[in-house]
Short mmCIF file of C-alpha atoms in Angstrom, two decimals:
data_model
loop_
_atom_site.label_atom_id
_atom_site.label_comp_id
_atom_site.label_asym_id
_atom_site.label_seq_id
_atom_site.Cartn_x
_atom_site.Cartn_y
_atom_site.Cartn_z
CA UNK A 1438 0.00 0.00 0.00
CA UNK A 1439 2.93 2.39 0.64
CA UNK A 1440 3.86 2.33 -3.04
CA UNK A 1441 0.50 3.88 -3.97
CA UNK A 1442 1.53 7.23 -2.41
CA UNK A 1443 4.23 9.31 -4.09
CA UNK A 1444 5.02 11.23 -0.88
CA UNK A 1445 5.22 8.28 1.53
CA UNK A 1446 8.20 6.06 2.27
CA UNK A 1447 8.51 3.03 4.56
CA UNK A 1448 11.52 3.09 6.88
CA UNK A 1449 12.52 0.30 9.27
CA UNK A 1450 14.32 0.65 12.60
CA UNK A 1451 16.10 -2.42 14.02
CA UNK A 1452 16.07 -1.08 17.60
CA UNK A 1453 12.82 -1.89 19.33
CA UNK A 1454 10.95 0.89 21.06
CA UNK A 1455 8.75 3.86 20.32
CA UNK A 1456 11.37 6.56 20.95
CA UNK A 1457 13.96 4.88 18.71
CA UNK A 1458 11.43 4.45 15.91
CA UNK A 1459 10.28 8.08 16.09
CA UNK A 1460 13.86 9.35 16.05
CA UNK A 1461 14.62 7.16 13.03
CA UNK A 1462 11.71 8.74 11.17
CA UNK A 1463 12.75 12.23 12.25
CA UNK A 1464 16.19 11.74 10.74
CA UNK A 1465 14.47 11.29 7.39
CA UNK A 1466 12.43 14.51 7.56
CA UNK A 1467 14.48 16.92 9.69
CA UNK A 1468 15.75 18.87 6.67
CA UNK A 1469 12.24 19.63 5.42
CA UNK A 1470 10.26 22.63 6.61
CA UNK A 1471 6.95 20.80 6.99
CA UNK A 1472 4.77 20.00 9.96
CA UNK A 1473 5.76 16.69 11.55
CA UNK A 1474 3.17 14.11 12.51
CA UNK A 1475 3.86 11.38 15.04
CA UNK A 1476 1.18 8.69 14.80
CA UNK A 1477 1.25 5.26 16.42
CA UNK A 1478 0.43 2.26 14.27
CA UNK A 1479 -2.22 1.16 16.78
CA UNK A 1480 -4.54 4.09 16.03
CA UNK A 1481 -7.75 4.61 14.06
CA UNK A 1482 -8.38 8.17 12.88
CA UNK A 1483 -11.78 9.79 12.38
CA UNK A 1484 -12.84 12.26 9.63
CA UNK A 1485 -11.12 15.69 9.67
CA UNK A 1486 -8.70 14.65 12.40
CA UNK A 1487 -5.69 16.12 10.58
CA UNK A 1488 -7.40 19.32 9.51
CA UNK A 1489 -8.37 20.05 13.11
CA UNK A 1490 -4.79 19.56 14.32
CA UNK A 1491 -3.52 21.85 11.56
CA UNK A 1492 -6.13 24.46 12.53
CA UNK A 1493 -4.66 24.70 16.04
CA UNK A 1494 -1.17 25.47 14.73
CA UNK A 1495 -2.48 27.93 12.14
CA UNK A 1496 -4.63 29.80 14.67
CA UNK A 1497 -2.09 30.06 17.49
CA UNK A 1498 1.54 30.94 16.82
CA UNK A 1499 2.41 29.94 20.39
CA UNK A 1500 1.14 26.40 19.81
CA UNK A 1501 4.16 24.16 19.27
CA UNK A 1502 2.32 20.83 19.42
CA UNK A 1503 -1.32 20.02 18.65
CA UNK A 1504 -2.86 16.85 20.05
CA UNK A 1505 -6.29 15.22 19.54
CA UNK A 1506 -8.75 13.38 21.72
CA UNK A 1507 -7.15 10.07 22.72
CA UNK A 1508 -10.18 7.81 22.72
CA UNK A 1509 -10.04 4.36 24.25
CA UNK A 1510 -12.72 1.87 23.22
CA UNK A 1511 -15.36 0.76 25.70
CA UNK A 1512 -14.07 -1.81 28.16
CA UNK A 1513 -10.48 -0.54 28.27
CA UNK A 1514 -9.04 -1.31 31.70
CA UNK A 1515 -7.41 2.06 32.35
CA UNK A 1516 -10.29 4.43 31.48
CA UNK A 1517 -11.20 5.16 35.12
CA UNK A 1518 -7.52 5.52 35.98
CA UNK A 1519 -7.51 8.68 33.84
CA UNK A 1520 -11.15 9.74 34.13
CA UNK A 1521 -12.38 8.53 37.55
CA UNK A 1522 -16.03 9.42 36.93
CA UNK A 1523 -16.22 7.56 33.62
CA UNK A 1524 -18.02 4.29 32.99
CA UNK A 1525 -15.80 1.92 31.07
CA UNK A 1526 -18.84 0.54 29.28
CA UNK A 1527 -18.48 3.60 27.03
CA UNK A 1528 -15.56 4.83 24.98
CA UNK A 1529 -13.63 7.62 26.67
CA UNK A 1530 -11.15 10.38 25.85
CA UNK A 1531 -8.20 10.18 28.24
CA UNK A 1532 -5.95 13.00 26.97
CA UNK A 1533 -7.40 15.26 29.68
CA UNK A 1534 -6.23 13.01 32.48
CA UNK A 1535 -6.66 13.09 36.25
CA UNK A 1536 -3.80 10.59 36.49
CA UNK A 1537 -1.44 12.84 34.52
CA UNK A 1538 -2.85 16.03 36.10
CA UNK A 1539 -1.93 17.64 32.79
CA UNK A 1540 -4.51 20.42 32.27
CA UNK A 1541 -2.71 23.78 32.50
CA UNK A 1542 -5.29 26.15 31.07
CA UNK A 1543 -8.80 24.81 30.38
CA UNK A 1544 -9.76 28.20 28.90
CA UNK A 1545 -6.80 28.70 26.58
CA UNK A 1546 -9.21 29.26 23.66
CA UNK A 1547 -12.81 29.19 24.82
CA UNK A 1548 -14.23 29.94 21.37
CA UNK A 1549 -12.78 26.75 19.89
CA UNK A 1550 -12.66 24.71 23.13
CA UNK A 1551 -8.85 24.38 22.99
CA UNK A 1552 -7.03 23.43 26.19
CA UNK A 1553 -3.38 23.94 27.10
CA UNK A 1554 -1.65 20.87 28.55
CA UNK A 1555 1.55 20.36 30.48
CA UNK A 1556 1.95 16.91 28.97
CA UNK A 1557 0.47 14.85 26.17
CA UNK A 1558 1.31 11.31 25.09
CA UNK A 1559 2.79 11.35 21.60
CA UNK A 1560 0.61 8.54 20.27
CA UNK A 1561 -0.64 11.26 17.91
CA UNK A 1562 0.86 14.76 17.74
CA UNK A 1563 1.36 17.41 15.07
CA UNK A 1564 4.56 19.36 15.71
CA UNK A 1565 6.12 22.47 14.21
CA UNK A 1566 9.38 21.62 12.39
CA UNK A 1567 11.34 24.39 14.11
CA UNK A 1568 10.39 22.94 17.50
CA UNK A 1569 11.63 19.49 16.54
CA UNK A 1570 14.84 20.94 15.13
CA UNK A 1571 15.44 22.86 18.37
CA UNK A 1572 14.91 19.78 20.54
CA UNK A 1573 16.51 17.20 18.26
CA UNK A 1574 13.95 14.44 18.77
CA UNK A 1575 12.92 12.22 21.66
CA UNK A 1576 15.20 11.28 24.54
CA UNK A 1577 15.44 7.55 23.91
CA UNK A 1578 18.19 7.05 26.50
CA UNK A 1579 16.69 8.78 29.54
CA UNK A 1580 13.04 8.50 28.56
CA UNK A 1581 12.43 4.98 27.37
CA UNK A 1582 8.98 4.24 25.95
CA UNK A 1583 6.31 6.78 27.00
CA UNK A 1584 8.64 8.55 29.45
CA UNK A 1585 10.21 10.28 26.46
CA UNK A 1586 6.82 11.93 25.90
CA UNK A 1587 7.08 13.53 29.36
CA UNK A 1588 10.60 14.75 28.66
CA UNK A 1589 9.59 16.10 25.25
CA UNK A 1590 6.49 17.91 26.54
CA UNK A 1591 8.53 19.52 29.29
CA UNK A 1592 11.25 20.61 26.86
CA UNK A 1593 8.69 22.08 24.46
CA UNK A 1594 7.41 24.36 27.19
CA UNK A 1595 10.66 25.05 29.05
CA UNK A 1596 13.21 25.30 26.24
CA UNK A 1597 11.20 26.61 23.29
CA UNK A 1598 8.48 28.54 25.11
CA UNK A 1599 5.87 26.77 23.01
CA UNK A 1600 2.56 25.34 24.12
CA UNK A 1601 1.04 21.85 23.92
CA UNK A 1602 -2.56 22.37 22.80
CA UNK A 1603 -5.40 19.83 22.88
CA UNK A 1604 -8.36 20.02 20.52
CA UNK A 1605 -11.55 18.03 21.12
CA UNK A 1606 -12.43 18.37 17.44
CA UNK A 1607 -9.78 15.87 16.33
CA UNK A 1608 -10.69 12.32 17.30
CA UNK A 1609 -8.24 9.42 17.22
CA UNK A 1610 -8.84 5.98 18.72
CA UNK A 1611 -5.85 4.44 20.48
CA UNK A 1612 -5.80 0.66 20.74
CA UNK A 1613 -3.16 0.78 23.47
CA UNK A 1614 -0.60 -1.98 23.63
CA UNK A 1615 -1.61 -3.72 20.40
CA UNK A 1616 1.79 -3.25 18.75
CA UNK A 1617 3.66 -4.26 21.89
CA UNK A 1618 1.64 -7.48 22.21
CA UNK A 1619 2.25 -8.36 18.56
CA UNK A 1620 5.97 -7.60 18.88
CA UNK A 1621 6.25 -9.69 22.05
CA UNK A 1622 4.47 -12.66 20.51
CA UNK A 1623 6.57 -12.50 17.33
CA UNK A 1624 9.81 -11.52 19.13
CA UNK A 1625 10.80 -9.23 16.29
CA UNK A 1626 12.76 -6.04 16.85
CA UNK A 1627 11.71 -3.76 14.00
CA UNK A 1628 9.40 -0.80 14.28
CA UNK A 1629 7.93 0.84 11.22
CA UNK A 1630 7.59 4.54 10.50
CA UNK A 1631 5.68 6.22 7.69
CA UNK A 1632 6.82 9.69 6.68
CA UNK A 1633 4.72 12.09 4.61
CA UNK A 1634 4.77 15.71 3.52
CA UNK A 1635 1.82 17.17 5.43
CA UNK A 1636 1.86 20.63 3.86
CA UNK A 1637 0.44 19.37 0.54
#
């Protein structure tokens, strides 16, 4: 399927792990001046998800990273861990998380319901290229797996002065752990990254 897109290339990374795979993809696109999308391979995107992320970065110059709703399907074990009042018989957005205590400004943009976060998991994130160039990628050594997301979010705010902005208008399902379970059962060490020019 990759061959059907002229602006998409498949790259493999022999080191296992999310941070290593993302950094491998970033090495391929760091010289371009296009928005950078990080998207896990265990996601399902809904209509207009990308346009809504782009809207955030176009509307607010201070927005360095735009993130969507991270929706877990009904029955996911950790729903109430993040949203204590939720019923796990229904799907639930967990990017505004009591566990992470990550809501900085719930009224960042009241008109468009945008919220500023201190941290967002990078299962899906649209990032300005100048921010990624300034930070150089994810910290795979000190922030293995999702911990690199914490380090990155902190560096975005502290070192670049940018904001991490959540939009409820972009909806992405996250089937958490699917890739890890497949990798463990197959005992293979390659992660796969798709790179695309998002400005077209």
